[in-house]
Tab-separated table of C-alpha atoms in Angstrom:
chain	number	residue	atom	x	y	z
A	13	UNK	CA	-71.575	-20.271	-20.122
A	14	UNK	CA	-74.852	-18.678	-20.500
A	15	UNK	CA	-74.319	-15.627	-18.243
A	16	UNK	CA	-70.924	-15.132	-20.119
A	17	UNK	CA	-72.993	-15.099	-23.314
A	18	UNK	CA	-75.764	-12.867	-21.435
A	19	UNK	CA	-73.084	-10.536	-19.948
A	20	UNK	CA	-71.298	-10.489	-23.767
A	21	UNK	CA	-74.634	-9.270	-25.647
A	22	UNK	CA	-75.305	-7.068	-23.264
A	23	UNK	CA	-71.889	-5.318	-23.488
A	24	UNK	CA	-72.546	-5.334	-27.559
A	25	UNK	CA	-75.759	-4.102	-26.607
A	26	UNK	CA	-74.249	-0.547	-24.974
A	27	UNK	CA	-71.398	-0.558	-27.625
A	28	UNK	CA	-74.134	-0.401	-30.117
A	29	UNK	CA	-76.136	2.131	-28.090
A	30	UNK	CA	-73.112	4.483	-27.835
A	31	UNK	CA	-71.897	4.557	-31.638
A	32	UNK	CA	-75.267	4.527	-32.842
A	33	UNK	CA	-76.860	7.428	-30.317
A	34	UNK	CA	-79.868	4.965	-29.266
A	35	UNK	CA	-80.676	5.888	-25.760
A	36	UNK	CA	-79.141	3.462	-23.503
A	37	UNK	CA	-82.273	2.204	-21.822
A	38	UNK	CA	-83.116	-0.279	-24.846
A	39	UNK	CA	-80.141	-2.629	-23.703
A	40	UNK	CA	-80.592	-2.123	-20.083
A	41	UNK	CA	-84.319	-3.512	-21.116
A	42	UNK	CA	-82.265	-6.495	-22.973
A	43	UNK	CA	-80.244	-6.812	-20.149
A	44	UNK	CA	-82.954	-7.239	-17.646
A	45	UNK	CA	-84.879	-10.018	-20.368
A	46	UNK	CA	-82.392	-12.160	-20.816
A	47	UNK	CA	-81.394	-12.498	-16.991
A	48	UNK	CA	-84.487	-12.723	-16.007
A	49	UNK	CA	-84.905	-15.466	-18.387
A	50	UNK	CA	-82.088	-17.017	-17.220
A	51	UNK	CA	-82.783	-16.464	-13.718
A	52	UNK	CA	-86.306	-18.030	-14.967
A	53	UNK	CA	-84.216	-21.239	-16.000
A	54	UNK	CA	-82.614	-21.835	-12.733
A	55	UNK	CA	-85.328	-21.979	-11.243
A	56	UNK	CA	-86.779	-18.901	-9.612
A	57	UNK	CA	-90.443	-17.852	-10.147
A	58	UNK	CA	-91.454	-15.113	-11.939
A	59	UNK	CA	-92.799	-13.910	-8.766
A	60	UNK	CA	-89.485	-13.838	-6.977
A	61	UNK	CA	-87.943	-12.362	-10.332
A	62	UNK	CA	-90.216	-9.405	-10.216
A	63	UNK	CA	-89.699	-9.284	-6.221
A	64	UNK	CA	-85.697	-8.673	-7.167
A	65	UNK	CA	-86.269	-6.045	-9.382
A	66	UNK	CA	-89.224	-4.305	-7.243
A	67	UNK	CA	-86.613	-4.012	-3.996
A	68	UNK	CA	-84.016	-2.398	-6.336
A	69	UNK	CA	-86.478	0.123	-7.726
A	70	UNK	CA	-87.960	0.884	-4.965
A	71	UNK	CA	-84.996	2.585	-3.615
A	72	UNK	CA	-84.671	4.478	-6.223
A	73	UNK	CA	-88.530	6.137	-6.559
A	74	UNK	CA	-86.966	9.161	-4.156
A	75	UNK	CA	-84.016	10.078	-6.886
A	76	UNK	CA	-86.640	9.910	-9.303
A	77	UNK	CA	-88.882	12.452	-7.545
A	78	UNK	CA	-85.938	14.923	-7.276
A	79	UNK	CA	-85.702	14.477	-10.872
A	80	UNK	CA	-88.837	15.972	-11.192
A	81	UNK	CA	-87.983	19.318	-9.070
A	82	UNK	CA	-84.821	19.092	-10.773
A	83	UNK	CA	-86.257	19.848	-14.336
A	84	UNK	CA	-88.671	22.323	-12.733
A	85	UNK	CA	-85.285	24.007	-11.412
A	86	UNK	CA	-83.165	23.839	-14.647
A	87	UNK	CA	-85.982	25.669	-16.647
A	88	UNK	CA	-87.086	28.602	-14.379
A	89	UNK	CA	-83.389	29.652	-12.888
A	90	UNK	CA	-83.498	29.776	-16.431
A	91	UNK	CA	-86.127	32.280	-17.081
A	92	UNK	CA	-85.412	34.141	-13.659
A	93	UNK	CA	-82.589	35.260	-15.101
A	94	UNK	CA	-80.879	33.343	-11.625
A	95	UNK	CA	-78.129	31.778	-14.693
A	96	UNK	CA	-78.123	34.908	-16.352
A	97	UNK	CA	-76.864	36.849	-13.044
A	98	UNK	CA	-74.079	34.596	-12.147
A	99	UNK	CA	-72.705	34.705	-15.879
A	100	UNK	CA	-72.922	38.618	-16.129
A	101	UNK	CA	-71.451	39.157	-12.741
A	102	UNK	CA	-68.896	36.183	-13.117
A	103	UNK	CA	-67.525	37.464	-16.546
A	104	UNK	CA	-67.544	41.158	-14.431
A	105	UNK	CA	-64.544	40.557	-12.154
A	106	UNK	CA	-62.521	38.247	-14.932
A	107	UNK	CA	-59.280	40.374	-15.326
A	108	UNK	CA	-56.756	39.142	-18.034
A	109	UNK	CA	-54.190	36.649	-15.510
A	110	UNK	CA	-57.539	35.283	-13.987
A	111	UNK	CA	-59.798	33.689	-16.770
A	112	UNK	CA	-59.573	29.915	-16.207
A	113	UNK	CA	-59.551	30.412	-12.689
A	114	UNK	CA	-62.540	32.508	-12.330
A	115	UNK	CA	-64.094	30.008	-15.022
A	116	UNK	CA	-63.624	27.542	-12.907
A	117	UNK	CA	-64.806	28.736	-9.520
A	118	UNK	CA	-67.838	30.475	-11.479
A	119	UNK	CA	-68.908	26.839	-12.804
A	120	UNK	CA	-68.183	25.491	-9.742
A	121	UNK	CA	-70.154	27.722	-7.886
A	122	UNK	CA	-73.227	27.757	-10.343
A	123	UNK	CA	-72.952	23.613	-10.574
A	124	UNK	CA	-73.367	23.912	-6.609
A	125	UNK	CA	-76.333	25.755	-6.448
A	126	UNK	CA	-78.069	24.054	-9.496
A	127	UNK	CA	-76.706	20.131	-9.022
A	128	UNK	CA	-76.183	19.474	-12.662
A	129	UNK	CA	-72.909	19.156	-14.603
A	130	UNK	CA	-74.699	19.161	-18.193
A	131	UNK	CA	-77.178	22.586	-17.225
A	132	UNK	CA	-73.663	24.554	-15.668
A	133	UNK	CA	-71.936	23.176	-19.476
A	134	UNK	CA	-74.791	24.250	-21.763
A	135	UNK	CA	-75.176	27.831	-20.284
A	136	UNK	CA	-72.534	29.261	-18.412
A	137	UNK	CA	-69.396	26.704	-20.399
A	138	UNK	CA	-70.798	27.822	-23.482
A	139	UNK	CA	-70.278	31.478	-22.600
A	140	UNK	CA	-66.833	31.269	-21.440
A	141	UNK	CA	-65.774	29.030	-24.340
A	142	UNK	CA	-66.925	31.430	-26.387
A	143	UNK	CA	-64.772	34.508	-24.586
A	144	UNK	CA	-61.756	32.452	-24.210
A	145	UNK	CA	-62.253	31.637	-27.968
A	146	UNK	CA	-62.250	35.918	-28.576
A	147	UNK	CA	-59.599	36.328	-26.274
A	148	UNK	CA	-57.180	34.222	-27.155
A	149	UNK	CA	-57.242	31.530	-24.161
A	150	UNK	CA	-56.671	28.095	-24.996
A	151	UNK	CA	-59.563	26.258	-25.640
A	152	UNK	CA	-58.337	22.735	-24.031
A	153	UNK	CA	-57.418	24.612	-20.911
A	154	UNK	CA	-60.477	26.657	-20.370
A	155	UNK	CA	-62.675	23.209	-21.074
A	156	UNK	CA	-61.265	21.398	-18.634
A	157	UNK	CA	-61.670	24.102	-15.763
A	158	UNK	CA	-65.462	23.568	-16.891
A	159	UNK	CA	-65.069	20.353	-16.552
A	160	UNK	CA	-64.107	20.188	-12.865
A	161	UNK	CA	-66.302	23.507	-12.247
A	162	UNK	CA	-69.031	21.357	-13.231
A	163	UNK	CA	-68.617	18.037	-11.652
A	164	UNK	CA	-67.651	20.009	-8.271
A	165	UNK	CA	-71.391	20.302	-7.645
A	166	UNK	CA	-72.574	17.347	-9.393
A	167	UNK	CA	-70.399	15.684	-6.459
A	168	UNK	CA	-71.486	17.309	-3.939
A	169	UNK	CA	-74.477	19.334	-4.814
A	170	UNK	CA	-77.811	18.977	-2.656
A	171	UNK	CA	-79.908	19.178	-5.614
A	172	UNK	CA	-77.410	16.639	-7.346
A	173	UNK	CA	-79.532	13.910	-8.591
A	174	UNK	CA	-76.259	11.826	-8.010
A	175	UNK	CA	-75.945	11.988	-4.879
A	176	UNK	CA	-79.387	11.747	-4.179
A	177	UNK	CA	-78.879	8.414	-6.310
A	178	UNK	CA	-75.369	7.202	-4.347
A	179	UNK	CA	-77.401	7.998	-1.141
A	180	UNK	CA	-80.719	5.720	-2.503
A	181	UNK	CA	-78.694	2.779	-3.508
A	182	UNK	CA	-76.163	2.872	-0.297
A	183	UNK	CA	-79.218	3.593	2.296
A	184	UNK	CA	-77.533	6.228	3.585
A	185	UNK	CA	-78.642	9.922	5.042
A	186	UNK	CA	-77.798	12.323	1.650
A	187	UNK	CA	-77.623	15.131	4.842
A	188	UNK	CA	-74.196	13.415	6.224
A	189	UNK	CA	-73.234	12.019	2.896
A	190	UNK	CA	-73.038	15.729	1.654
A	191	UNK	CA	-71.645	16.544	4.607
A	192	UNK	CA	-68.392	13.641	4.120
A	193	UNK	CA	-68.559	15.199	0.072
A	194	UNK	CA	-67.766	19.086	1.569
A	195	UNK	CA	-65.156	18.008	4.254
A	196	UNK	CA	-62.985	15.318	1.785
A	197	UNK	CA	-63.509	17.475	-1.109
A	198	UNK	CA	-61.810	20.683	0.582
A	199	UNK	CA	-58.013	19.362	-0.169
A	200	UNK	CA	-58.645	18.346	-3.756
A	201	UNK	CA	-60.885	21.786	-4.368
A	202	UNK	CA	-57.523	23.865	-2.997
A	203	UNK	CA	-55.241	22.208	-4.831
A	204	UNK	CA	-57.584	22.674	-8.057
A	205	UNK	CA	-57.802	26.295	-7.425
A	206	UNK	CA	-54.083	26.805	-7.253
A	207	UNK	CA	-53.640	24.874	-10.137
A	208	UNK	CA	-55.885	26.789	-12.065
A	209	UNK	CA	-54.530	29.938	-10.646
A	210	UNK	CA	-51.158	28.883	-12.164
A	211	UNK	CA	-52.721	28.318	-15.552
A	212	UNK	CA	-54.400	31.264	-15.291
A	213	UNK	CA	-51.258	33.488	-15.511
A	214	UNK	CA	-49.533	31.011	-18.342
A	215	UNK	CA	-53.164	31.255	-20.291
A	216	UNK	CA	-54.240	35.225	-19.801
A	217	UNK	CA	-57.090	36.359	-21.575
A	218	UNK	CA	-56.414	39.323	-24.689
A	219	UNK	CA	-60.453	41.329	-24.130
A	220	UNK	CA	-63.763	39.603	-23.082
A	221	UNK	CA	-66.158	40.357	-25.843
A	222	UNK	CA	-68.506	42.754	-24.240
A	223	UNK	CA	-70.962	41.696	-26.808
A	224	UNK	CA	-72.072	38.911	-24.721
A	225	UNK	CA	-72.884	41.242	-21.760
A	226	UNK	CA	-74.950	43.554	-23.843
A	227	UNK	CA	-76.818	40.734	-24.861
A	228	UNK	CA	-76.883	39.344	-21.412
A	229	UNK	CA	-78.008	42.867	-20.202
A	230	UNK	CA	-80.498	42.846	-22.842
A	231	UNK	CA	-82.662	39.603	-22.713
A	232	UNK	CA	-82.607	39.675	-19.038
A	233	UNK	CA	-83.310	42.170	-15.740
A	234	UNK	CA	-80.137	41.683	-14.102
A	235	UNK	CA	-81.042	42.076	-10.703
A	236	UNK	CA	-80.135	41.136	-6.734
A	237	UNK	CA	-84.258	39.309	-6.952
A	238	UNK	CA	-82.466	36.187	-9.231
A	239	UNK	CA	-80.022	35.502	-6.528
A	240	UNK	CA	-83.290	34.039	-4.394
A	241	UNK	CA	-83.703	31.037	-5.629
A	242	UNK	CA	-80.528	29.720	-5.493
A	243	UNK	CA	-79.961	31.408	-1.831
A	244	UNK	CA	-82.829	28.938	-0.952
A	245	UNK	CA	-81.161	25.742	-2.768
A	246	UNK	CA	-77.769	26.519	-0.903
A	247	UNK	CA	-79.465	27.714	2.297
A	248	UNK	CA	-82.057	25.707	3.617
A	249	UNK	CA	-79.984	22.615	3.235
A	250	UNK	CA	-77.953	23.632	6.259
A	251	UNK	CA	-81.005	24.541	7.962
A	252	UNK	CA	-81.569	21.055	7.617
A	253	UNK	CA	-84.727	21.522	5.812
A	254	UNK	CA	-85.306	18.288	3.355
A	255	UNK	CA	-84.150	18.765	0.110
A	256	UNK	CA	-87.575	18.513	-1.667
A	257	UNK	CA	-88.657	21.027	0.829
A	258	UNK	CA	-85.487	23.004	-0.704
A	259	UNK	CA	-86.085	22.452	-3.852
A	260	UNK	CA	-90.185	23.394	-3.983
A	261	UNK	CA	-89.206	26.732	-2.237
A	262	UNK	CA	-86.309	27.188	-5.076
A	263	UNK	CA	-88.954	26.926	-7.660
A	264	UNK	CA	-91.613	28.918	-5.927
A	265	UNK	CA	-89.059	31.480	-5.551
A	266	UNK	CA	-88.216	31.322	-9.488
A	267	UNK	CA	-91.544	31.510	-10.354
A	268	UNK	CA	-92.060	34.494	-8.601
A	269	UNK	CA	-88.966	36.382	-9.702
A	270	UNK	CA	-90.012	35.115	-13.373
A	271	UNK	CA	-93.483	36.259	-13.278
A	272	UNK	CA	-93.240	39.705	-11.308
A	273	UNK	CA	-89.113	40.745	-12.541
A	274	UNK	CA	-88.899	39.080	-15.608
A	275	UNK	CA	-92.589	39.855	-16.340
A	276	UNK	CA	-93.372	36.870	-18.214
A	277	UNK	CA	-96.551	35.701	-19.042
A	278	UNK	CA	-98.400	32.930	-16.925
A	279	UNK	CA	-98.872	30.268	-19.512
A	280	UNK	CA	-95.385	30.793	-21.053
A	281	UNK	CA	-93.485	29.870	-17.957
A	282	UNK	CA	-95.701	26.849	-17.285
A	283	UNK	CA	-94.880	25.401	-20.665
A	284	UNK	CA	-91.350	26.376	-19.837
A	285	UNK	CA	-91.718	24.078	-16.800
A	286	UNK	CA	-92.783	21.670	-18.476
A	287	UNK	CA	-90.572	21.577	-21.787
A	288	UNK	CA	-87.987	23.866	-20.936
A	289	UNK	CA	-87.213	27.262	-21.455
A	290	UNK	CA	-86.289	29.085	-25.147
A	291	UNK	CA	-86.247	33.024	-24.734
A	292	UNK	CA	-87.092	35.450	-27.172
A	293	UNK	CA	-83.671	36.465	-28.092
A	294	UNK	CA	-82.091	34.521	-30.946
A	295	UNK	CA	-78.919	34.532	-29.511
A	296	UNK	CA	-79.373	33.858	-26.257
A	297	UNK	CA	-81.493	30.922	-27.309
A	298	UNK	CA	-78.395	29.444	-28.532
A	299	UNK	CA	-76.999	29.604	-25.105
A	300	UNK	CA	-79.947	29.441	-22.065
A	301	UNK	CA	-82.488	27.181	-23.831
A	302	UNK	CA	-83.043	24.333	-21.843
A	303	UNK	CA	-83.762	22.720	-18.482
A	304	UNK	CA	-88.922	21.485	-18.035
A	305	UNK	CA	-89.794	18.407	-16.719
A	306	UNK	CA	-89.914	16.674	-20.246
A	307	UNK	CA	-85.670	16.802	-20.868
A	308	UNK	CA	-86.318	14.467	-17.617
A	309	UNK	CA	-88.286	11.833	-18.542
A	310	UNK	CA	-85.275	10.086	-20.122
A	311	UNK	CA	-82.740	9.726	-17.295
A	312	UNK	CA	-85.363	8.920	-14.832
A	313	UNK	CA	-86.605	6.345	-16.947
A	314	UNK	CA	-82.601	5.112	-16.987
A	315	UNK	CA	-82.238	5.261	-13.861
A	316	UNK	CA	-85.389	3.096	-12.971
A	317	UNK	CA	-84.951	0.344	-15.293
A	318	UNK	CA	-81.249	0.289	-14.303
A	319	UNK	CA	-82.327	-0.121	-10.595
A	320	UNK	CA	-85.001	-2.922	-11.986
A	321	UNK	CA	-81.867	-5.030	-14.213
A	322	UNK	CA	-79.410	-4.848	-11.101
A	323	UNK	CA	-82.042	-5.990	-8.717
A	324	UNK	CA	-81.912	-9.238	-11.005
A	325	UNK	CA	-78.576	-9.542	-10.887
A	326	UNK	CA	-78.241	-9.369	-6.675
A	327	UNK	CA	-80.821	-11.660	-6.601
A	328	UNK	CA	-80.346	-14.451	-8.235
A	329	UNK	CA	-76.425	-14.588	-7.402
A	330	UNK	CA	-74.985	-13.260	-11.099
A	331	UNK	CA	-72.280	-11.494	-9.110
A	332	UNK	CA	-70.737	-13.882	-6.655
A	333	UNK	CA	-67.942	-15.282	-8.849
A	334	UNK	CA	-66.772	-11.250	-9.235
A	335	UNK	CA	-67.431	-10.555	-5.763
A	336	UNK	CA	-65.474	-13.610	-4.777
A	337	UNK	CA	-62.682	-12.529	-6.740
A	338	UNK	CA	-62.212	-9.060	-5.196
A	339	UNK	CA	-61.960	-10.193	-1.711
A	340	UNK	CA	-58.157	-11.046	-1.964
A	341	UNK	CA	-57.607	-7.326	-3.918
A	342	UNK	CA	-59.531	-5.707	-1.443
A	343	UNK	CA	-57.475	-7.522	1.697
A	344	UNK	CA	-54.140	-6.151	0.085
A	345	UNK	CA	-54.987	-3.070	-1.374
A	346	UNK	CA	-57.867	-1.640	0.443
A	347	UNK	CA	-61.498	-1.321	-0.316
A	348	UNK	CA	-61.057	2.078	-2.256
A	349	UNK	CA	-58.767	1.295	-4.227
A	350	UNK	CA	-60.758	-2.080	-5.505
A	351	UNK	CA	-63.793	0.531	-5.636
A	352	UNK	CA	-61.817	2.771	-7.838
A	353	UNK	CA	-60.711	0.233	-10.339
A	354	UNK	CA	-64.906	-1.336	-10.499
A	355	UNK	CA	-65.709	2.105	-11.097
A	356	UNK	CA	-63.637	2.905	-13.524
A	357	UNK	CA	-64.173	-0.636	-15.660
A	358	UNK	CA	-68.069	0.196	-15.188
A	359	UNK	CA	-68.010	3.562	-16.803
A	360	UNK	CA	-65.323	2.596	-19.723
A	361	UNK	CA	-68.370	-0.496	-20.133
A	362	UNK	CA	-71.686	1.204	-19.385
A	363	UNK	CA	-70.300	4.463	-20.185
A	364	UNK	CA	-73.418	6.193	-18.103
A	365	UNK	CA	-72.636	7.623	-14.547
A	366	UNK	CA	-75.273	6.476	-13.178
A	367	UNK	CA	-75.291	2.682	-14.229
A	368	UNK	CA	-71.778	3.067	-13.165
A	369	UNK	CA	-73.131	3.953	-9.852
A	370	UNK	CA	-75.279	1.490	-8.920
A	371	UNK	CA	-73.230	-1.787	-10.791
A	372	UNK	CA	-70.283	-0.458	-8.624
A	373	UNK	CA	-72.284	-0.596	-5.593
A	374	UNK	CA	-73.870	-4.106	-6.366
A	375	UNK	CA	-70.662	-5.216	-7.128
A	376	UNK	CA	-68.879	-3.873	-3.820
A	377	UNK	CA	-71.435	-4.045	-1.361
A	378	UNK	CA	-70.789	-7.642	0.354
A	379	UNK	CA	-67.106	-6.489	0.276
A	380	UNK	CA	-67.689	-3.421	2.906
A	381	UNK	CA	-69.969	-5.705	4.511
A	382	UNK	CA	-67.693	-8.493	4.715
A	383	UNK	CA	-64.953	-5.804	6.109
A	384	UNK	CA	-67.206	-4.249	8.558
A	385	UNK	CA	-67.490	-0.863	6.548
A	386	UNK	CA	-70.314	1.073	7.338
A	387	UNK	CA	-72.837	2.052	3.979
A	388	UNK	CA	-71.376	5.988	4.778
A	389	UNK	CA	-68.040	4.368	3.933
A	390	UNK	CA	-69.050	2.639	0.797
A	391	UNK	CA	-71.597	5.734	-0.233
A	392	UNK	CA	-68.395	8.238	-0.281
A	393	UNK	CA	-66.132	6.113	-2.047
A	394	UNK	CA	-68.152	5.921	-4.519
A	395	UNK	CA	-68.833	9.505	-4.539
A	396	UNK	CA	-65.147	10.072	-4.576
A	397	UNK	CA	-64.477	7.327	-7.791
A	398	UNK	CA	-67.282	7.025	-9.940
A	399	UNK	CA	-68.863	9.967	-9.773
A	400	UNK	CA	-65.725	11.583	-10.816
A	401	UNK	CA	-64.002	9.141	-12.997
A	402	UNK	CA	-67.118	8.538	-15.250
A	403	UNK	CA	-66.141	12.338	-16.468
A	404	UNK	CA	-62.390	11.874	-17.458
A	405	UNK	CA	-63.993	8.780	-19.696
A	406	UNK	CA	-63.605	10.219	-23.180
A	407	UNK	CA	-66.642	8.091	-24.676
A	408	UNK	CA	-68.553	8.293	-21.384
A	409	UNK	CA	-71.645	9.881	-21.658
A	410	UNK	CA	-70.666	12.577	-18.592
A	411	UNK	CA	-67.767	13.274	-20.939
A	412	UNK	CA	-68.730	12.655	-24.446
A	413	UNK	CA	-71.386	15.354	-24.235
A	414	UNK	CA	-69.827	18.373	-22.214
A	415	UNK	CA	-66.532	17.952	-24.512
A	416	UNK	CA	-69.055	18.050	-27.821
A	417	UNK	CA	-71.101	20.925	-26.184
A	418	UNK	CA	-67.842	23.198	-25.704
A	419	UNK	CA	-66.945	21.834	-29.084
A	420	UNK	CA	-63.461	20.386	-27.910
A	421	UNK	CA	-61.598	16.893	-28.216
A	422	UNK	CA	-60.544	14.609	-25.596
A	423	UNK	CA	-57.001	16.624	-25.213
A	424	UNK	CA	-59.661	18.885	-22.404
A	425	UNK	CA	-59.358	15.826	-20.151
A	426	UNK	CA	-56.029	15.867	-18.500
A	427	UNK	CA	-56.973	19.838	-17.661
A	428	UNK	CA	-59.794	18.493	-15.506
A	429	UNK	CA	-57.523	18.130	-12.597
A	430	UNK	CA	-60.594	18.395	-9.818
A	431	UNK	CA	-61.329	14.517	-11.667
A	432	UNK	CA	-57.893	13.372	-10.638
A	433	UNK	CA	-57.309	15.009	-7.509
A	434	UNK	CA	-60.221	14.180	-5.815
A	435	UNK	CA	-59.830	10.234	-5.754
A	436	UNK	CA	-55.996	10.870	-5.536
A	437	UNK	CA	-56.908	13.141	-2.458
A	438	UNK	CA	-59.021	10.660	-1.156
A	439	UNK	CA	-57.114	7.272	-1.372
A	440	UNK	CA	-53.831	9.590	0.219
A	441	UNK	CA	-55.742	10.169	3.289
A	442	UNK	CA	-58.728	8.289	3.991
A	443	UNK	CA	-57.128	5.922	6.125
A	444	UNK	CA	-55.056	8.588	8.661
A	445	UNK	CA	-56.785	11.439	7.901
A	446	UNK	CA	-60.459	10.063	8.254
A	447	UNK	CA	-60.481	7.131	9.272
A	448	UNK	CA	-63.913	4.862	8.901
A	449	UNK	CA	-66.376	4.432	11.407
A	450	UNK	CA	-68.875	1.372	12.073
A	451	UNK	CA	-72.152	2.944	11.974
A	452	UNK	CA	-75.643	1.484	10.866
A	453	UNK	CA	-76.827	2.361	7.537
A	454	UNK	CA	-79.597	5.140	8.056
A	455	UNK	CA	-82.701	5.713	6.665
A	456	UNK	CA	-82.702	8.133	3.463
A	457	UNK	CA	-85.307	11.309	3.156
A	458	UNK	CA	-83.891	14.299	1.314
């Protein structure tokens, strides 16, 4: 009765956290008291409490490193002008019968190369809200080819912090994990496009506001120099170069191109590292601001205590009664299909991708074990659910905020197909199509 109460103020805990905007890591804090208390009470030593946690956050020390490149990243492809350049260009070859497509490859593309869903929505979503607001395009439609633009890389990124995350918790190589997120996503990613292309021709654009490439042209040298940085993120991946390696030549890169092309000062682009860039240009404040090591601080600290709170839970047994009462689901329906549903429950609960993330993992692990699923298994299933899922979540946090920034409702959802089709995809073929393979879990080091 106890955990039931536990498990029933912590749930009040997040409610309260979502309608009242307190960051979420005050009840994950709560959370990890009172089970620890209770864990306390039946008997384990404080010792062996803060054992639990440490092994949980341990794992997750490497996501919270690429965190740190990450908001390094976000701010100087920033003032590189490396965002700027795949805007101007992108909005460039838009003809009227292609708008929501080429939005949605263009976010798609930019959320690849930069590994963040909320930076692709705050600069480049923004834009083409705003021209399919000028021209005529409906607003719903043209959100939710953002939408899946954005998540496409926040899937399968290398600089994605979630699936550096996925890869942490699971114990698995991010390398082949990426690898599984490129070769399952290809179906769901041509199906998207033609979808799009169809909506494309029912939704034509009137005139893109050339206003926005003046300014564009304006506040930024528009040059071939701001493609470097992100030809390093996307390249040296597949050289198989680790990702921090990637990532520290990405920024290096930036920093050049910022310094010598964009010719700004020294001291100004350090303190843009470090609390994000604002250019000069009123305007295009509105719309490139963002990104330093201090907008950070708060989802690494999320992600650590969350790692800390579910340790507790594996380790002193909070989970068995759920666990024991997928087994018979998972027997008759698959394990994807139970990982789906977890998922799903966790982010209309936690409503926080990646508490979803790890709680879904916690929850399913003994089941793939049990089954004889290797960790690559579990680690793209969860890629291919949660990841995805916690963005068609209206009140999710991966929803809630790109749907505010574009300044739509929650009618943008159902045009997010790339959500939908990839677990649909996934649970059509993963059993003829790719079928699993016993394999060890592997050591992590992106």
């Amino acid at each position: 009765m106890s955990t039931l109460i536990a498990f029933a103020l912590f749930i009040g805990a997040m409610l309260v956290s979502l309608v009242t905007g307190i960051h979420m890591v005050f009840p994950i804090l709560l959370g990890l008291a009172m089970f620890s208390f209770l864990g306390w009470r039946g008997g384990f030593a404080p010792r062996q409490l803060a054992a639990m946690a440490w092994d949980k956050g341990k794992k997750v020390l490497v996501v919270i490193r690429i965190f740190v490149f990450i908001g390094a990243i976000t701010a100087l492809w920033r003032s590189c002008g490396t965002i700027a350049f795949f805007i101007y260009f992108g909005i460039r070859i838009i003809t009227p019968p292609l708008f929501v497509l080429v939005t949605f490859l263009l976010t798609a593309l930019i959320s690849f190369a930069l590994g963040t869903s909320l930076g692709v929505v705050s600069t480049a979503g923004i834009i083409l809200m705003a021209l399919a607001r000028s021209g005529g395009v409906s607003e719903l439609v043209t959100a939710g080819a953002i939408l899946s633009g954005a998540y496409f890389g926040d899937r399968c990124s290398p600089a994605s912090s979630s699936a550096s995350l996925v890869a942490a918790v699971t114990e698995t190589s991010l390398y082949d994990n990426l690898r599984a997120m490129l070769k399952t996503g290809l179906l769901p990613l041509v199906v998207t496009t033609l979808v799009y292309g169809v909506l494309s021709m029912r939704h034509p654009i009137v005139a893109v506001d050339e206003e926005m490439m003046r300014a564009l042209a304006s506040a930024f040298r528009i040059t071939p120099w701001a493609l470097l940085p992100a030809a390093l993120m996307m390249l040296l991946p597949l050289l198989k170069v680790p990702i921090r390696h990637a990532m520290g030549w990405s920024v290096l890169a930036a920093a050049a191109v910022t310094l010598l092309v964009q010719r700004m000062d020294v001291w100004e682009m350090l303190k843009a590292v470090v609390m994000g860039y604002v250019p000069a240009d009123a305007q295009m404040a509105r719309i490139v601001s963002g990104g330093g090591l201090v907008s950070m601080w708060k989802p690494a600290l999320l992600v650590f205590t969350t790692a800390l709170y579910s340790g507790i839970l594996d380790g002193t047994g909070v989970m068995r009664p759920l666990q024991k009462r997928l087994e018979k689901p998972a027997e008759k329906w698959g394990l994807f299909p139970v990982m789906t549903a977890v998922s799903l429950l966790c982010g209309m609960v936690f409503c926080n991708q990646s508490i979803v993330v790890m709680m879904a993992q916690q929850t399913m692990d003994t089941l793939y074990v049990a089954r004889g699923a290797s960790k690559n298994e579990e680690a793209i299933d969860i890629e291919n659910s949660g990841i995805l899922l916690s963005a068609a979540i209206p009140w999710n946090i991966a929803c809630s905020i790109p749907l505010s920034m574009l300044g739509v409702g929650a009618g943008a959802v159902p045009y997010a197909v790339l959500l939908f089709l990839t677990p649909l995809c996934w649970g059509l073929t993963k059993k003829y199509v790719y079928p699993s393979r016993k394999t060890a879990p592997k050591e992590n080091v992106p």
